[in-house]
mmCIF file of C-alpha atoms in Angstrom:
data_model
loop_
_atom_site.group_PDB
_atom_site.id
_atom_site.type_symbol
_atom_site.label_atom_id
_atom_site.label_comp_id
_atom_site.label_asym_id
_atom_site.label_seq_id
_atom_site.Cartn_x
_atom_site.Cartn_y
_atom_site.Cartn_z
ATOM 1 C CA UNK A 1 -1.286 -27.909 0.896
ATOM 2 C CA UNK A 2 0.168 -25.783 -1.902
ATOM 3 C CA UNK A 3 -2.349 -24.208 -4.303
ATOM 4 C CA UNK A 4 -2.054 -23.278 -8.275
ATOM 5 C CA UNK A 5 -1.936 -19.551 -9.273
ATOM 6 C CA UNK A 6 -0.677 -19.410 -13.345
ATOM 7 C CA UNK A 7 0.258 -23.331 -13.210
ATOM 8 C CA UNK A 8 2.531 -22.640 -10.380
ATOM 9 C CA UNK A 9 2.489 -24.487 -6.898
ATOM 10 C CA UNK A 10 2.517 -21.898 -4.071
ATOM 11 C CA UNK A 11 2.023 -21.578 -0.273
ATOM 12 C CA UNK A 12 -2.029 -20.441 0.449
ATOM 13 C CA UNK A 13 -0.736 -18.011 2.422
ATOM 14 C CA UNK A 14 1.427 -15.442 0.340
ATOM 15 C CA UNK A 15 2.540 -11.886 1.764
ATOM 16 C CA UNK A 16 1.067 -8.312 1.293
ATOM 17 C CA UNK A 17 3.558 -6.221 1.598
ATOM 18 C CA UNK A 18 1.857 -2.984 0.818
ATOM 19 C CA UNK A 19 1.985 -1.594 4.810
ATOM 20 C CA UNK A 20 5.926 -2.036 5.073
ATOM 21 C CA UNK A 21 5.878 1.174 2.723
ATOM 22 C CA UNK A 22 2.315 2.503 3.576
ATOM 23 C CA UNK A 23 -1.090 2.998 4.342
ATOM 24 C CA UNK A 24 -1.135 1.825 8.044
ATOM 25 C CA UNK A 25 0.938 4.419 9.421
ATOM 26 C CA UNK A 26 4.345 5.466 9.851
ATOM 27 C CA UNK A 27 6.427 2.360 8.285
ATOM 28 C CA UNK A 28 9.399 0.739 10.516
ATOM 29 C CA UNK A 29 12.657 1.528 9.439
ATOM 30 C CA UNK A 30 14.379 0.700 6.180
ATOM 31 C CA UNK A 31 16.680 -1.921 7.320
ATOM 32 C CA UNK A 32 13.909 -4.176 9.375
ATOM 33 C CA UNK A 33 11.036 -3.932 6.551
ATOM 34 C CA UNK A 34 14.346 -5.073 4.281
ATOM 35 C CA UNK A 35 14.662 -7.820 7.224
ATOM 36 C CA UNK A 36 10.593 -8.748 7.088
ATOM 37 C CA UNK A 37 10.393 -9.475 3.166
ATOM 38 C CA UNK A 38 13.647 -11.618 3.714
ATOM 39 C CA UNK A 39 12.592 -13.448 6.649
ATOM 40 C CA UNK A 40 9.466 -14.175 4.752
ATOM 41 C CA UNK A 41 11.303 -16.390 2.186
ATOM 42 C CA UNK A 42 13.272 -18.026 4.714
ATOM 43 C CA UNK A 43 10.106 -19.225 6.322
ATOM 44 C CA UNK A 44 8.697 -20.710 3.110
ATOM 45 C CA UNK A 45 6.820 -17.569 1.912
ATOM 46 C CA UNK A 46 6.529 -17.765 -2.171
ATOM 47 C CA UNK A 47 3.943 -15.705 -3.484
ATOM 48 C CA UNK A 48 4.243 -11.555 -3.085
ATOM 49 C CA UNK A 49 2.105 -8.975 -3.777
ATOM 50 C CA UNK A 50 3.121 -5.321 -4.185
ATOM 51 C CA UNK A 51 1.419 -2.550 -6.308
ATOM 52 C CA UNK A 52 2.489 0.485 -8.494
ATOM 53 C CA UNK A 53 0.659 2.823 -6.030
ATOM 54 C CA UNK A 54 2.575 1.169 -3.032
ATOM 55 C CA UNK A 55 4.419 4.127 -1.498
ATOM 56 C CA UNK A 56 4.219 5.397 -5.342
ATOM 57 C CA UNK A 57 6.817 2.973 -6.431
ATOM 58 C CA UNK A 58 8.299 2.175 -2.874
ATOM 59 C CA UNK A 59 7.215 -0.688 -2.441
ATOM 60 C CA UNK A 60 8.511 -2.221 -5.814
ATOM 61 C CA UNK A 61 11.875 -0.710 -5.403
ATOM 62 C CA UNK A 62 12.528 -1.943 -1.514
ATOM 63 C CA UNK A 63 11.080 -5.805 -2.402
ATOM 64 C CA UNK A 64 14.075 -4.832 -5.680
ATOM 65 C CA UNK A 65 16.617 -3.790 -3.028
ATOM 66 C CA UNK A 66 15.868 -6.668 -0.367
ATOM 67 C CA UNK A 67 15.612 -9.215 -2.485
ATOM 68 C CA UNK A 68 18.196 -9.087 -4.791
ATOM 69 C CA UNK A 69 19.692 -12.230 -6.367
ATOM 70 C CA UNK A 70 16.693 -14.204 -4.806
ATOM 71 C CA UNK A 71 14.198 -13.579 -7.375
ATOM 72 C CA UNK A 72 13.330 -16.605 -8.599
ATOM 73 C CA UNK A 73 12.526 -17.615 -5.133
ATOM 74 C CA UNK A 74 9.194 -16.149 -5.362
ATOM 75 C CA UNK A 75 6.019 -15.522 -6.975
ATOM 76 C CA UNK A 76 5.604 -11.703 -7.967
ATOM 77 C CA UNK A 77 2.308 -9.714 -8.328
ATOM 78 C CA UNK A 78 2.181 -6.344 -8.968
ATOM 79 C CA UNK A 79 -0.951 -3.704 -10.012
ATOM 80 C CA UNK A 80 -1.889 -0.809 -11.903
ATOM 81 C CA UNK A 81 -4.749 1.313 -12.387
ATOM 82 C CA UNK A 82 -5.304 3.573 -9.799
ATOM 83 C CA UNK A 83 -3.850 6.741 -10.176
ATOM 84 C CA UNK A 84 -2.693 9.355 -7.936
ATOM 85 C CA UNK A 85 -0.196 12.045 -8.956
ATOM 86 C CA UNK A 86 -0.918 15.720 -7.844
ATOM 87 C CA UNK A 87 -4.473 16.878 -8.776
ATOM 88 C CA UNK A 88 -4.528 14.011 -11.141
ATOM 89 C CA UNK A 89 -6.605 10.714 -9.151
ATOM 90 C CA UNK A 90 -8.856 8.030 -9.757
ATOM 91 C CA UNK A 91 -8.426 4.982 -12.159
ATOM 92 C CA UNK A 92 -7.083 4.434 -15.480
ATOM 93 C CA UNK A 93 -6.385 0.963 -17.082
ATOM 94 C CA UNK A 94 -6.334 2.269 -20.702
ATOM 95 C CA UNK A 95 -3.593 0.324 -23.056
ATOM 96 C CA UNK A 96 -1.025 3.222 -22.789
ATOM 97 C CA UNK A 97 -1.154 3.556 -18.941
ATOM 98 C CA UNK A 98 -0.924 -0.619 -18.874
ATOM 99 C CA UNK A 99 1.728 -0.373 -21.588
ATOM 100 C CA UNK A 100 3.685 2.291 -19.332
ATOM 101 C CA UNK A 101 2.844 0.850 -15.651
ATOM 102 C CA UNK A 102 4.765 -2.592 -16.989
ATOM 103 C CA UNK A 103 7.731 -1.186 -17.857
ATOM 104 C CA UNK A 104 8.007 1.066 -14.868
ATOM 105 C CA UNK A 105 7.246 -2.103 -12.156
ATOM 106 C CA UNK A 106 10.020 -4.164 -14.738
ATOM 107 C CA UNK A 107 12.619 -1.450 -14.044
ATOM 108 C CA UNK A 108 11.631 -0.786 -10.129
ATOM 109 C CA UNK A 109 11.426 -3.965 -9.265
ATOM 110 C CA UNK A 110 14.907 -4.548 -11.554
ATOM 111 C CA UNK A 111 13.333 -8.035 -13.496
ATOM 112 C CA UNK A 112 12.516 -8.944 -16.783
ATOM 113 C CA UNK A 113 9.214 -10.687 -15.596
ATOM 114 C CA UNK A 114 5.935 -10.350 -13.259
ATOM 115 C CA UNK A 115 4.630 -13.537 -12.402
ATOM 116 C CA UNK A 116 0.992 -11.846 -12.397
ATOM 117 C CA UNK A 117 0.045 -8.420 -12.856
ATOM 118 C CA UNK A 118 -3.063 -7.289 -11.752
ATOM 119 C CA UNK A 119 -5.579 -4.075 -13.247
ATOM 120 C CA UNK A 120 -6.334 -2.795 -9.231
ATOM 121 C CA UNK A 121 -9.387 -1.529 -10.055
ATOM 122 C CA UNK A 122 -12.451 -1.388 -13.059
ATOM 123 C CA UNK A 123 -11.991 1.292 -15.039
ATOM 124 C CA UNK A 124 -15.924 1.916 -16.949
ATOM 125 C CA UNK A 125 -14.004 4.129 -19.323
ATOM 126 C CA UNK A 126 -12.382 1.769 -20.881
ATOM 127 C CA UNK A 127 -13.600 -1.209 -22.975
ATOM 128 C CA UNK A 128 -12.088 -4.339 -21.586
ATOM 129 C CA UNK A 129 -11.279 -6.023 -24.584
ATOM 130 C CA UNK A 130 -8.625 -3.444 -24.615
ATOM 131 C CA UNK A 131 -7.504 -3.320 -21.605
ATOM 132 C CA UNK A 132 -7.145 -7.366 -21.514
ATOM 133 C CA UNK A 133 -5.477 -6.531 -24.866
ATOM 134 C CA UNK A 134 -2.785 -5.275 -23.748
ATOM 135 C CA UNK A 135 -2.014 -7.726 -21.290
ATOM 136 C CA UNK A 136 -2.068 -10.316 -23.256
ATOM 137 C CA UNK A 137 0.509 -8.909 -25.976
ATOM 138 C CA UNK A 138 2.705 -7.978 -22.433
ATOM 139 C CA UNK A 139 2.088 -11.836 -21.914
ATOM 140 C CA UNK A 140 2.430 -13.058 -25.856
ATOM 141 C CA UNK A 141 6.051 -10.230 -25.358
ATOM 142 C CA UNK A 142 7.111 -12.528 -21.830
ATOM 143 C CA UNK A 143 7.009 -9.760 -19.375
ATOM 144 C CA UNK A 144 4.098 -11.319 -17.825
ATOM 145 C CA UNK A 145 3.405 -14.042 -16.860
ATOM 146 C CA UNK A 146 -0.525 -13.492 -16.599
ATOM 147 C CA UNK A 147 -2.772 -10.794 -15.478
ATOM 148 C CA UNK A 148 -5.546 -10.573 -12.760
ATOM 149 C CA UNK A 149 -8.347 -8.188 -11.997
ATOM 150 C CA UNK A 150 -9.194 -6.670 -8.627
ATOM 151 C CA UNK A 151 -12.670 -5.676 -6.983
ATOM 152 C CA UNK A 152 -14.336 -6.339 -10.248
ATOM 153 C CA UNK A 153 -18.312 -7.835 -10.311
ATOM 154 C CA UNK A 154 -18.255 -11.478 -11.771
ATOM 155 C CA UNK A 155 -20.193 -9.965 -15.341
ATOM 156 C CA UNK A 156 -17.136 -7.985 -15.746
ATOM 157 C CA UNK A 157 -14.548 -11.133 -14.544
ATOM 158 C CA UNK A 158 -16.650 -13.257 -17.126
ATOM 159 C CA UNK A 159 -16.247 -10.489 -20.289
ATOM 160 C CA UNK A 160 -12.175 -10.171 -19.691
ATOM 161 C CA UNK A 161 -12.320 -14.285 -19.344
ATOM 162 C CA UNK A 162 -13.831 -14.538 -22.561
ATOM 163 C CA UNK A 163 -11.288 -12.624 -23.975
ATOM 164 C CA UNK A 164 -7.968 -14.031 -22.076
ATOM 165 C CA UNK A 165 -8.119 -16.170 -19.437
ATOM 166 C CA UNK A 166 -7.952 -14.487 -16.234
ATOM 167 C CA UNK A 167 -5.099 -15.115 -14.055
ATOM 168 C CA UNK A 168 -6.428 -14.363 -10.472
ATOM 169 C CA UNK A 169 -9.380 -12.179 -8.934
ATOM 170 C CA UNK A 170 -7.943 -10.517 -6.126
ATOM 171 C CA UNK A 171 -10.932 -8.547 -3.844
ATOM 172 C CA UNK A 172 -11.148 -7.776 -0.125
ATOM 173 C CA UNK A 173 -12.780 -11.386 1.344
ATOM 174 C CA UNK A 174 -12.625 -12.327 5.386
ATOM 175 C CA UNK A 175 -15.124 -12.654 8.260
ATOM 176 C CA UNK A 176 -15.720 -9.131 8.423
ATOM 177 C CA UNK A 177 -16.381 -8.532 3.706
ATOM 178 C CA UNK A 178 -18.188 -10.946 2.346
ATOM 179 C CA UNK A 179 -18.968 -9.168 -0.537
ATOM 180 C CA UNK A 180 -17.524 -12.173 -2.852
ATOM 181 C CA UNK A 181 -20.217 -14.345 -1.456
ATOM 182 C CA UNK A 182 -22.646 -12.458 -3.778
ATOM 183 C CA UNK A 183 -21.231 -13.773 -7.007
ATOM 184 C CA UNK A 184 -17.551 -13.291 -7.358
ATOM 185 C CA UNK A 185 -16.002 -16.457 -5.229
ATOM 186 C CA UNK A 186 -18.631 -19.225 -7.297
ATOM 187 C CA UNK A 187 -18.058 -17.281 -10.598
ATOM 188 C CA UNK A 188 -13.783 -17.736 -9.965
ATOM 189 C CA UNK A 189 -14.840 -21.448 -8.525
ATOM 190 C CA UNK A 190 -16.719 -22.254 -12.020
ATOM 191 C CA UNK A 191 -14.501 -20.805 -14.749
ATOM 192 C CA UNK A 192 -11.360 -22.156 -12.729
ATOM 193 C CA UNK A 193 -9.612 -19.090 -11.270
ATOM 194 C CA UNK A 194 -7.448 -18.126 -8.322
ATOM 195 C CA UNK A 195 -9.028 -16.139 -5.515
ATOM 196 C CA UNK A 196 -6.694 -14.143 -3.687
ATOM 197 C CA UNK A 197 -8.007 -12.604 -0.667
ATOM 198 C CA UNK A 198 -6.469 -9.232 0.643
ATOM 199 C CA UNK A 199 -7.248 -7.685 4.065
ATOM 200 C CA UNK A 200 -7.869 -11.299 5.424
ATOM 201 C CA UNK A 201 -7.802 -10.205 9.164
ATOM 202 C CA UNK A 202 -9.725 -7.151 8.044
ATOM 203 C CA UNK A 203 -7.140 -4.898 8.012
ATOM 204 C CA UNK A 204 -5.567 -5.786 11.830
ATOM 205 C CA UNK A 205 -9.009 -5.966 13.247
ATOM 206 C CA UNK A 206 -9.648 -9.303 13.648
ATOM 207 C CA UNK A 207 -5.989 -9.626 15.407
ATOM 208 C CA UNK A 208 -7.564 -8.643 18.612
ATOM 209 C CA UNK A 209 -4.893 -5.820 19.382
ATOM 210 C CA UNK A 210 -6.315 -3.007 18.124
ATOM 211 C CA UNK A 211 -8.528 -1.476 21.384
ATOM 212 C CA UNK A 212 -8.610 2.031 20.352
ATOM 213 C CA UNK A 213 -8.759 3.418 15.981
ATOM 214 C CA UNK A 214 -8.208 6.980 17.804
ATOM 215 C CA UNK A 215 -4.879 6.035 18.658
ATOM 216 C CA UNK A 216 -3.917 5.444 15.214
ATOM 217 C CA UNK A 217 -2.052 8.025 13.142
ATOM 218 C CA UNK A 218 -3.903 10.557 10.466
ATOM 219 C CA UNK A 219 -2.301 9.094 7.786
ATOM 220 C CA UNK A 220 -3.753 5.714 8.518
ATOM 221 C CA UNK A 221 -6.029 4.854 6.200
ATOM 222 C CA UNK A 222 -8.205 2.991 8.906
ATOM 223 C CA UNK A 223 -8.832 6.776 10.436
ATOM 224 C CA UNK A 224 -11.271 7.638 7.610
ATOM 225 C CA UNK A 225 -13.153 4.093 7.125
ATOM 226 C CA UNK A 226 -16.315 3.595 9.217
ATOM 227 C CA UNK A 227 -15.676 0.459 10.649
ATOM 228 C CA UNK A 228 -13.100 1.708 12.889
ATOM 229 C CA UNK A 229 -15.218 5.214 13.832
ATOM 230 C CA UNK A 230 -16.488 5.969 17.060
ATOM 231 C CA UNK A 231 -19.883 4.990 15.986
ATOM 232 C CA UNK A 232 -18.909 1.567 15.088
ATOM 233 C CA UNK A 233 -16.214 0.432 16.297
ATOM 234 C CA UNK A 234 -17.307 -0.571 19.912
ATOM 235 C CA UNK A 235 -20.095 -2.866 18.762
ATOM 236 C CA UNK A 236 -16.971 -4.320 16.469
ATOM 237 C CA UNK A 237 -15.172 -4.445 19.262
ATOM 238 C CA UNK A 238 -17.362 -6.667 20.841
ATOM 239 C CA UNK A 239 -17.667 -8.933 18.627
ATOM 240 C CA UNK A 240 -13.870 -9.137 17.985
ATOM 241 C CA UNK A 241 -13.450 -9.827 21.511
ATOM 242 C CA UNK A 242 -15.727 -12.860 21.746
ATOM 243 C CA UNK A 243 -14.333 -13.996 18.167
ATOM 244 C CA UNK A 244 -10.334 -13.460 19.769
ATOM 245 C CA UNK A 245 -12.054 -16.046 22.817
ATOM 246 C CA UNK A 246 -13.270 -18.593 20.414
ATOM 247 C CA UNK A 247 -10.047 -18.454 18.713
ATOM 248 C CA UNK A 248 -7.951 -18.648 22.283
ATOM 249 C CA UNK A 249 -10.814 -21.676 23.379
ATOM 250 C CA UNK A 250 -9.482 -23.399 19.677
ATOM 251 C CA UNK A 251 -5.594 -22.649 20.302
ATOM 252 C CA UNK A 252 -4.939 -20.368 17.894
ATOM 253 C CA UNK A 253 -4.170 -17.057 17.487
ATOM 254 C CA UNK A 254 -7.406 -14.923 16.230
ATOM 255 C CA UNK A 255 -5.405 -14.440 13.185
ATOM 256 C CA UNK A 256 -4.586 -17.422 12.597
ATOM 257 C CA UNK A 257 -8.855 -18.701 13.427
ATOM 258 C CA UNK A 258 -9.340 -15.684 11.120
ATOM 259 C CA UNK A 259 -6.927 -16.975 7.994
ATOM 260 C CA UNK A 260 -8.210 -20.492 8.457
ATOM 261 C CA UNK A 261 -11.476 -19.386 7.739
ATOM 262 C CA UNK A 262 -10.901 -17.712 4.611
ATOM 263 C CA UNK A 263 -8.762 -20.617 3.054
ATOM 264 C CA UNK A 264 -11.603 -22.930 3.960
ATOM 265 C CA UNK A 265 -13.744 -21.226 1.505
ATOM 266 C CA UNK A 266 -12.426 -23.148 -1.554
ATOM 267 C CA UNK A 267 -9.426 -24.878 -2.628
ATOM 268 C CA UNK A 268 -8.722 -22.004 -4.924
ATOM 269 C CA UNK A 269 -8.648 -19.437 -2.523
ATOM 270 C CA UNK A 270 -5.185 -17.877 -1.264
ATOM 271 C CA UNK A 271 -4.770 -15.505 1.616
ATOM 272 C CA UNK A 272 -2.298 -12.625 1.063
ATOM 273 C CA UNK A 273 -1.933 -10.856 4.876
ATOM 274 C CA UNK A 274 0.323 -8.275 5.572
ATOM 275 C CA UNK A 275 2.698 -7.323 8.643
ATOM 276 C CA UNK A 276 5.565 -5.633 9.975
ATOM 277 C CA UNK A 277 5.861 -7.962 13.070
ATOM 278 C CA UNK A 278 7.983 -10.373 12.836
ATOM 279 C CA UNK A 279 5.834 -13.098 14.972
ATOM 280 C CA UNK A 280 2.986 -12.220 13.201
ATOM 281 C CA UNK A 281 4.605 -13.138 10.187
ATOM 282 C CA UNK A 282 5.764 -16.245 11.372
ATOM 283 C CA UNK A 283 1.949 -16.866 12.650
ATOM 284 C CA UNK A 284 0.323 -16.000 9.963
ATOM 285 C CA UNK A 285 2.140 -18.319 7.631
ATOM 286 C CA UNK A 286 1.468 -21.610 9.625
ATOM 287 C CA UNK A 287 -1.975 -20.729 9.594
ATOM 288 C CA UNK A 288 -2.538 -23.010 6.706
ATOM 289 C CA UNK A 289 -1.482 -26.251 8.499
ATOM 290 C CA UNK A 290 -3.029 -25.729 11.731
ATOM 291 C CA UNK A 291 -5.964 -27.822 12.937
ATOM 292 C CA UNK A 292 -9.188 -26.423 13.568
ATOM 293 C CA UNK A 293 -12.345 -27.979 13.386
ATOM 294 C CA UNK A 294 -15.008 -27.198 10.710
ATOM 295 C CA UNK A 295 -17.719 -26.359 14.009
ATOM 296 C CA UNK A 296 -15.097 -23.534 15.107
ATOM 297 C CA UNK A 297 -15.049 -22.242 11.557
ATOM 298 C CA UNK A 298 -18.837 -22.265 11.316
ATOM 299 C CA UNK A 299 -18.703 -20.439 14.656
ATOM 300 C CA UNK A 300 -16.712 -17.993 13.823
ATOM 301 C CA UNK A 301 -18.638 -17.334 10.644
ATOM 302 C CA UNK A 302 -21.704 -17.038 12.470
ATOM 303 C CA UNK A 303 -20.337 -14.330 14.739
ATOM 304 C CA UNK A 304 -18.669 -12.154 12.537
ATOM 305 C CA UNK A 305 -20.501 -11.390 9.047
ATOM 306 C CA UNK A 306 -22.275 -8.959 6.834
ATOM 307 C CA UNK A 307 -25.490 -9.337 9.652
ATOM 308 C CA UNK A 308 -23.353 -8.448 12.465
ATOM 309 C CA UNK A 309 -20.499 -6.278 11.525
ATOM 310 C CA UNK A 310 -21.137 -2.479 11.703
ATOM 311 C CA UNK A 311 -20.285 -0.413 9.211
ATOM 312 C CA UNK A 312 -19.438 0.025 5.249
ATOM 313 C CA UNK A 313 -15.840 -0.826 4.794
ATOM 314 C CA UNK A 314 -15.114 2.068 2.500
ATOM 315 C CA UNK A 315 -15.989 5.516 3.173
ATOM 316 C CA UNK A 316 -17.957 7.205 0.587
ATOM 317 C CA UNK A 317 -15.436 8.546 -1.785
ATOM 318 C CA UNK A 318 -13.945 5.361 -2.137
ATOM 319 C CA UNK A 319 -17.208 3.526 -3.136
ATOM 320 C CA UNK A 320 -17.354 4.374 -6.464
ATOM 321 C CA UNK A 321 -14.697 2.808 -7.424
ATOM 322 C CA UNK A 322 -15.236 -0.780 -6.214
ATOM 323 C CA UNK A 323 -17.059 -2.576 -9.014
ATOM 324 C CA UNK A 324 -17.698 -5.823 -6.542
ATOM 325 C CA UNK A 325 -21.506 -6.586 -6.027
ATOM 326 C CA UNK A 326 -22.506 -5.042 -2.881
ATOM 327 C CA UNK A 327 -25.010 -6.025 -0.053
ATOM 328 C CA UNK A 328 -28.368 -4.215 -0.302
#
């Protein structure tokens, strides 16, 4: 079952732990996310993935807190890249930010050494050879272990690969964003890297629990992404409530139908869902060992894609600074 990222053996299913600090709302208290991130080792979880914009540093410093003395029970990713401080905002994965974003996750996260750390976004200003440059003297200095890209276009994947190997991809893939289908997943599949998929369930949607986006709070980042509008979201919701049946019909939860399907893309692709729930957690990990059959998949693949979804999945602002091929 386990899968290679950076030579290592890890559970398909890793953790995102981004909305324990942010970006879905309010976050639970302290003390249970602290409970979450530990529970998730004791049930097997080994591979998680945090960010420098997490909470802006948060996120780093709670998995430091929580985790403490159980560090080399796990496989740590962490990003840089995007920026947002004050009027200050977009992306920058020049060497000096790089440099600088290391050595801030190495002291937040209190460890000598990031399994895999990740630029979160292209940055066009910036020739890649340099940016890849840097990594790899972080990785020649041993406070990396390797680096990854995310939401980069496969020419772009292919120049950084040519000039270090290239860790992982990690880009928004499940029923709902196929946008990897275009190039990205077969160019990872042919030059031998890790596909880590984020937003999985597509952000909570394809759960089945979420009836109503207006009940969500403002600082939800849902609130201001078209899928979950009042334009689109009840044809979503219809096909999220057939797709939650299917998934009931096959025994599972729709989570679960909806994790299945992305691992069964390729055997290098790992899923990285997050949570705050406690059961969900626990769900979401078994995923990879439950049984469904390959017509259920195809099914469910059938009923919820590009064709069928409505909606972009960014709003407009945020567009510009996904470098994935998009759908015409």
């Amino acid at each position: 079952m386990a899968r290679m990222i950076a030579g290592k053996e890890l559970h398909p299913v890793g953790l995102g732990c981004m909305n324990v600090s942010w970006a879905y709302g309010t976050p639970p208290a302290h003390e249970d996310c602290v409970a979450l991130v530990n529970q998730a080792l004791d049930l097997g979880y080994d591979h998680l993935d945090t960010a420098r914009i997490y909470g802006a540093g948060k996120n780093e410093a709670l998995i430091a807190e929580a985790l403490k003395g159980r560090r080399n029970a796990f496989f740590l990713a962490s990003k840089c890249g995007i920026v947002v401080e004050g009027p200050k905002r977009g992306v920058d994965c020049s060497p000096e930010t790089i440099r600088t974003a290391i050595e801030t996750s190495l002291r937040t996260l209190e460890t000598d050494y990031i399994d895999l750390y990740y630029m979160h976004r292209f940055d066009p200003k910036v020739p890649i050879a340099d940016s890849v440059g840097e990594f790899t003297r972080a990785i020649e200095a041993g406070k990396i272990g390797t680096y990854g890209v995310s939401e980069w276009s496969s020419p772009h994947i292919r120049e950084a690969h040519a000039v270090h190997p290239v860790g992982a991809v990690q880009t928004e893939y499940s029923l709902w964003t196929r946008n990897v289908e275009l190039a990205v997943l077969d160019t990872c599949k042919e030059l031998g890297i890790p596909f880590v998929a984020f937003s999985p369930v597509g952000r909570g949607a394809l759960c089945g629990e979420l009836k109503d986006p207006s009940t969500l709070e403002e600082q939800d980042l849902r609130t201001k992404m078209p899928r979950f509008n009042a334009e689109n979201w009840p044809k979503n919701l219809t096909l999220i409530e057939r797709f939650a049946a299917l998934a009931k019909q096959a025994g599972v939860t729709p989570a679960q139908l909806a994790l299945k399907w992305v691992l069964s893309r390729g055997e290098n692709v790992h899923v990285i869902p997050g949570t705050t729930n406690p059961q969900h957690l626990t769900d979401n990990y078994h995923a990879a060992e439950i049984d469904v059959s390959q017509a259920v998949l195809d099914e469910a693949g059938r009923l919820i894609n590009h064709d069928t979804v409505a909606g972009h999945r960014y709003h407009d602002a945020i567009r510009p600074t996904i470098d994935t091929e998009e759908f015409a």
